[in-house]
C-alpha positions in Angstrom: 67.3 -132.0 80.7 66.3 -128.6 79.4 66.3 -127.8 75.7 66.4 -124.3 74.3 64.8 -123.4 71.0 66.1 -120.6 69.0 64.0 -118.8 66.5 66.0 -117.2 63.7 64.1 -114.3 62.2 65.3 -112.6 59.1 64.4 -109.0 59.9 66.7 -107.3 57.5 64.7 -105.2 55.1 65.6 -106.4 51.7 64.2 -105.7 48.2 60.7 -106.7 47.5 60.2 -109.4 45.0 58.6 -108.5 41.7 55.6 -110.6 42.6 55.2 -108.7 45.9 55.5 -105.4 44.1 52.9 -106.4 41.5 50.5 -107.4 44.2 50.9 -104.0 45.9 50.4 -102.1 42.7 47.4 -104.3 41.8 45.9 -103.6 45.2 46.4 -99.8 44.8 44.9 -99.8 41.3 41.9 -101.8 42.6 41.4 -99.3 45.4 41.5 -96.3 43.0 39.1 -98.1 40.6 36.7 -98.8 43.4 36.8 -95.2 44.6 36.1 -93.9 41.0 33.3 -96.4 40.5 31.7 -95.5 43.8 31.9 -91.8 43.2 30.4 -92.2 39.8 27.5 -94.2 41.3 27.0 -91.6 44.0 27.1 -88.9 41.3 24.2 -90.6 39.6 22.1 -89.9 42.7 21.9 -86.3 41.5 19.7 -87.6 38.7 17.0 -88.4 41.3 14.5 -85.8 42.4 14.4 -84.6 46.0 11.4 -86.9 46.9 13.3 -90.0 45.7 16.3 -89.0 47.7 14.2 -88.5 50.7 12.8 -92.0 50.3 16.3 -93.2 50.9 16.7 -90.9 53.8 19.0 -88.5 51.9 18.9 -84.8 50.9 20.7 -83.3 47.9 23.2 -81.6 50.3 24.2 -85.1 51.6 25.0 -86.2 48.0 26.9 -83.0 47.3 29.0 -83.3 50.4 29.7 -87.0 49.7 30.9 -86.2 46.2 33.1 -83.4 47.3 34.7 -85.3 50.2 38.4 -86.1 50.0 39.2 -88.8 47.4 40.3 -91.6 49.6 37.5 -91.0 52.2 34.6 -93.4 51.7 31.7 -91.2 50.5 29.2 -94.1 50.9 29.8 -94.2 54.7 28.9 -90.5 54.9 25.6 -91.2 53.0 24.8 -94.2 55.2 25.4 -92.2 58.3 23.2 -89.3 57.0 20.4 -91.6 56.1 20.5 -93.4 59.4 20.5 -90.2 61.4 17.5 -88.9 59.4 15.7 -92.2 59.9 16.4 -92.0 63.6 14.9 -88.5 63.7 11.9 -89.7 61.8 11.1 -92.6 64.2 11.5 -90.2 67.1 8.8 -88.0 65.6 11.1 -85.2 64.4 10.6 -83.7 61.0 13.1 -85.2 58.5 12.5 -83.1 55.5 
């Protein structure tokens, strides 16, 4: 005897519930707040002198480019990449300043 199972999926796009909408809006606001907070923190790197930035593997141009990147791009990932590239050059014996 063979039994067949039928899976009934409700794929009709309906209205979002108010709770679902609230979660979406809260997620978006959290994302915008995080971006603003991160950009403010990166902007504070401008308060450091060039030697302090270089200790972190950064140059002032790296900070400037990160701050002027498109809003929803992650500027911290750019700074991390720039710092790692500069550290790699340093350990290979290439000048990094």
